[in-house]
Coordinates of C-alpha atoms in Angstrom, one line a residue:
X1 CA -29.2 -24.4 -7.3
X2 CA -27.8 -21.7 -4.7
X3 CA -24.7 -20.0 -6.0
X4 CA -20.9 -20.3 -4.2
X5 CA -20.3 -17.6 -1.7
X6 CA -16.6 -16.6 -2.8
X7 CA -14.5 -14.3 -0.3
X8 CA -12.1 -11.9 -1.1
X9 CA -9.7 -10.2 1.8
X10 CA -6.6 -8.0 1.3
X11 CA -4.3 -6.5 3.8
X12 CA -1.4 -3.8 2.1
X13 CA 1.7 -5.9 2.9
X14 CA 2.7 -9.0 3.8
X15 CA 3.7 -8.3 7.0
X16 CA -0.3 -7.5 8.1
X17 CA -2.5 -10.2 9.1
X18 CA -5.7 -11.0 7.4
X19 CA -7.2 -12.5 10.3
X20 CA -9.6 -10.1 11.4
X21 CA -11.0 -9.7 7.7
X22 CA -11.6 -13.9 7.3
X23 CA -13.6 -13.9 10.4
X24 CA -15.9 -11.0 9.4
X25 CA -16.2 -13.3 6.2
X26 CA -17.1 -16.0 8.2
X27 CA -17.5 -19.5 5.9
X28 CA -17.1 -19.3 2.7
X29 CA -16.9 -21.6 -0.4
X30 CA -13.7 -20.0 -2.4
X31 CA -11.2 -17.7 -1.1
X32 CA -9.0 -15.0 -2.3
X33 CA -6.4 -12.9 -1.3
X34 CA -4.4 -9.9 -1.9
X35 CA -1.3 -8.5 0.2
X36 CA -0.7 -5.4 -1.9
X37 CA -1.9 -2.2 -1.5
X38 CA -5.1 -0.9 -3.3
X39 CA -4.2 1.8 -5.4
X40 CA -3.9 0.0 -8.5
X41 CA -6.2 -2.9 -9.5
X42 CA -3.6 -4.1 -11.9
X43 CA -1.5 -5.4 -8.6
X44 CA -3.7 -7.3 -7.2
X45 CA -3.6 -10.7 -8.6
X46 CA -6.1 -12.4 -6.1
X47 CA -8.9 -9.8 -7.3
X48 CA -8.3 -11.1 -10.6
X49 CA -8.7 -14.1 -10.1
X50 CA -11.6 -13.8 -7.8
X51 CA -13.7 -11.6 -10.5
X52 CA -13.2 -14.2 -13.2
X53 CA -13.8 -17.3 -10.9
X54 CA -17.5 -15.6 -9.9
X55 CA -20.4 -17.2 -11.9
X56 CA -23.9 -16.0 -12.4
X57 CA -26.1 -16.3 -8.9
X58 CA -22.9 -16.3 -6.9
X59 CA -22.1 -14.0 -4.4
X60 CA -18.5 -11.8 -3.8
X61 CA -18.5 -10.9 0.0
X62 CA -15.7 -8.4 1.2
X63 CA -15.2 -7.0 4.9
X64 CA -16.0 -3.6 4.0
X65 CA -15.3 -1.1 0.9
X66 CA -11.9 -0.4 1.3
X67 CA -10.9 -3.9 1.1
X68 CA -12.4 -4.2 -2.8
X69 CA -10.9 -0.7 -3.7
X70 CA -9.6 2.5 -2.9
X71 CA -11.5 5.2 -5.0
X72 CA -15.6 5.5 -5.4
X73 CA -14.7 5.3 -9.8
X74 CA -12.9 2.0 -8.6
X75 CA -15.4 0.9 -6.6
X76 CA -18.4 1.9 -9.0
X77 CA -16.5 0.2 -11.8
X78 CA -16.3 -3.7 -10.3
X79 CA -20.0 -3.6 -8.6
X80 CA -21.7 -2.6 -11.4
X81 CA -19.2 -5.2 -13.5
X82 CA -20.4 -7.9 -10.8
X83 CA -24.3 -7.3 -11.0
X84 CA -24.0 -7.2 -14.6
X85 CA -22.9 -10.6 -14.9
X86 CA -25.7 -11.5 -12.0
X87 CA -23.4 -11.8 -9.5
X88 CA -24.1 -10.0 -6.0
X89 CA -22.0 -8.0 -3.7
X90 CA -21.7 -8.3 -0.3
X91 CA -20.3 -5.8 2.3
X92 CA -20.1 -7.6 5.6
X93 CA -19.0 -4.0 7.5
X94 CA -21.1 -2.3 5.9
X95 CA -24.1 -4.4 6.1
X96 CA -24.7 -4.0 2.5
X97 CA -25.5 -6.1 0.0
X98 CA -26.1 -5.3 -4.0
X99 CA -27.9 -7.6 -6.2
X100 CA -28.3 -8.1 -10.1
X101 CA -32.4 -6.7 -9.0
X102 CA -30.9 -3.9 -7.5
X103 CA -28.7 -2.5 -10.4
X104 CA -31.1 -0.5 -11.3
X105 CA -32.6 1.1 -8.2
X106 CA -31.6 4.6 -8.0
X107 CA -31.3 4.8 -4.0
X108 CA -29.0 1.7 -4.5
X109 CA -26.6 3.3 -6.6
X110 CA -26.9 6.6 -4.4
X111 CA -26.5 4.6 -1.7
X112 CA -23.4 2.8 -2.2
X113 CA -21.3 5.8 -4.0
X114 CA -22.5 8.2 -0.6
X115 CA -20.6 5.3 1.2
X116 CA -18.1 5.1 -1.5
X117 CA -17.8 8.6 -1.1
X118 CA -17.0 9.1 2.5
X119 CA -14.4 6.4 2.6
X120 CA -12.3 8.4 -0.6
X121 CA -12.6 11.4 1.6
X122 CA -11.9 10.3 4.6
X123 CA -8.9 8.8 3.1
X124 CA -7.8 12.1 1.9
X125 CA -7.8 13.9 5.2
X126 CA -5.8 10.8 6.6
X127 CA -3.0 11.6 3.6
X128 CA -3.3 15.2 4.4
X129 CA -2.3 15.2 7.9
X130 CA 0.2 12.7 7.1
X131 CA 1.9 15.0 4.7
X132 CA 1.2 17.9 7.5
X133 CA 3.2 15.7 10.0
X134 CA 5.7 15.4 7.5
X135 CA 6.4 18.8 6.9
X136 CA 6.3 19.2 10.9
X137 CA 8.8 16.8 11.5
X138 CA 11.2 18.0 8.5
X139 CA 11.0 21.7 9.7
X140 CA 12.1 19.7 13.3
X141 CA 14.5 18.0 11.5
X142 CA 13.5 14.6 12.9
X143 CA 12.1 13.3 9.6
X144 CA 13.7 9.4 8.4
X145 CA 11.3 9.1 5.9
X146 CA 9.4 5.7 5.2
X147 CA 11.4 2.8 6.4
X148 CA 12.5 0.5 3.6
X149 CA 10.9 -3.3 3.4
X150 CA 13.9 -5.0 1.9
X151 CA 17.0 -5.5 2.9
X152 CA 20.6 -4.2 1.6
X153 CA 20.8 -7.9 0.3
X154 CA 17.4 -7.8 -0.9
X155 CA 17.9 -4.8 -2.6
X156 CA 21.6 -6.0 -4.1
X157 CA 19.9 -9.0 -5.4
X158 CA 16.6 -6.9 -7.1
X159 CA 19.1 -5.2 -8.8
X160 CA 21.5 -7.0 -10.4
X161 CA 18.7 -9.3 -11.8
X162 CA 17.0 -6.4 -12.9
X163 CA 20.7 -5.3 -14.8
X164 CA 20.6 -9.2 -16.2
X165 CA 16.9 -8.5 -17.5
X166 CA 14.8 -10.4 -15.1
X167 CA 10.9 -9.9 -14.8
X168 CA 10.1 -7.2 -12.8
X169 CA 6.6 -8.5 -11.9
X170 CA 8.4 -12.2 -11.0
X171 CA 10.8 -10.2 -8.5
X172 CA 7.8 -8.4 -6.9
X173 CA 5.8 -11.9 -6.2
X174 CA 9.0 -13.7 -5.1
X175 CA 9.2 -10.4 -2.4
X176 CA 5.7 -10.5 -1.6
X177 CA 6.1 -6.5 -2.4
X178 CA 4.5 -4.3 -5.1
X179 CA 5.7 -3.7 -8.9
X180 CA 6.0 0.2 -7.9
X181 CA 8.3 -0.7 -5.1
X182 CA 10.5 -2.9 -7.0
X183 CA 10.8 0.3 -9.7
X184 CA 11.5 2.2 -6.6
X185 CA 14.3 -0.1 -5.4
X186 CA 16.0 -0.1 -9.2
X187 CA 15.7 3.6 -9.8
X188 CA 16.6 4.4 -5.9
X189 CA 13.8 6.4 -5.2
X190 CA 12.8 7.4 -1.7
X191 CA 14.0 5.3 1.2
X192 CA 16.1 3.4 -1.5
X193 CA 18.0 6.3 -2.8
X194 CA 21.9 5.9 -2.7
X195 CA 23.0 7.0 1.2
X196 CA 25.1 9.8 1.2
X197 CA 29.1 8.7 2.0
X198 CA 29.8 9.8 5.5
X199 CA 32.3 12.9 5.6
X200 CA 35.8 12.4 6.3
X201 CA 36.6 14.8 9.3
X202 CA 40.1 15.6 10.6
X203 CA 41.2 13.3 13.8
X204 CA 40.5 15.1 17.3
X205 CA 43.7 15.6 19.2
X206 CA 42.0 17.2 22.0
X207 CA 41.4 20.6 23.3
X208 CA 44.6 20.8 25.3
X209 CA 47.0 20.0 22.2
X210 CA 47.7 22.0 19.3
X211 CA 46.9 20.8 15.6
X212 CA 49.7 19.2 14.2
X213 CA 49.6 22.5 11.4
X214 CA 48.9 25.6 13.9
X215 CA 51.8 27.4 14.9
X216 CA 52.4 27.9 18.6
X217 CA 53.1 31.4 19.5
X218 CA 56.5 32.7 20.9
X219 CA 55.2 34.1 24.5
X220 CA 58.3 36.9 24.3
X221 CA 56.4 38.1 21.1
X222 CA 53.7 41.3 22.1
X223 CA 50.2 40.1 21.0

């Protein structure tokens, strides 16, 4: 009997749209889901529960590396995991596909962590000129920084039921954000640091009148 094609998709935030990823899965018998990002595995619920629904002679198909993870140790780590177990993966971008047979072919293994290999690397450059345009536009001073993804109430509400001992991982599923941010948003870090008060400046009374504590000078006095 044919094993279940199981899909996995993930978008970084619940504001992206995993539309484009389902239809490069095309049909598939189970689907899961992420919308966190992929730094951490530990995040990513659906990929949890993907990897432990998989059975021997079933196949995992993704969109394309960067969708199962984010570093070639990451990515090593869960194929070789899945064709241990007999299960295959499948990278629909790529046009890849590694089997349980091919676990042990050499030019697989080279194959997949050259490809694994480009993607971690071309992510770095992307970071790097990120962090160059930062720079640029602090030097400009035009910087704002990331923009936060809750709201002042949001961000009330995280925490005060942080302060009354609430889970943290409950508050980042009930947000549809990450564990990191929620940390972020208690210890105000980045965008959610405390805003500065605004400065308390001395009321204008115009160029043409005096300040109420300037002396007006006697025009019969020599200056």
């Amino acid at each position: 009997m044919p094993g279940q094609i199981v899909g996995y998709a993930r978008v970084s935030s619940t504001s992206q749209n995993l539309a484009r990823q389902l239809e490069a899965l095309g049909a598939v018998d189970e689907l899961f889901t992420d919308h966190q990002s992929g730094k951490s595995r530990a995040d990513r619920a659906g990929l949890a529960d993907a990897l432990r629904y998989v059975r021997r002679g079933d196949t995992l198909r993704v969109a394309s590396m960067d969708r199962l993870a984010r570093s070639l140790i990451d990515l090593e780590q869960i194929v070789s995991d899945l064709t241990a177990r007999k299960v295959s993966v499948e990278f629909v971008k790529e046009r890849l596909t590694f089997t349980p047979d091919a676990a042990a072919d050499p030019f697989a293994t080279f194959q997949r962590q050259l490809i694994g290999a480009v993607a971690e690397l071309e992510r770095s450059l992307i970071r790097e000129r990120q962090r160059e345009g930062i720079d640029l536009a602090k030097a400009r001073g035009v910087y704002k920084g990331r923009a936060r993804r809750l709201t002042d109430e949001q961000i009330a509400h995280v925490r005060q039921a942080a302060a009354a001992g609430a889970n943290k991982a409950k508050l980042a599923t009930d947000l549809g954000v990450s564990r990191r941010l929620i940390y972020d948003v208690i210890a105000g870090n980045g965008a959610y640091a405390a805003k500065p008060p605004t400065p308390c400046l001395p009321p204008s009374y115009g160029d043409e009148s005096p300040l109420p504590f300037t002396e007006t000078p006697d025009p019969s006095e020599p200056v």
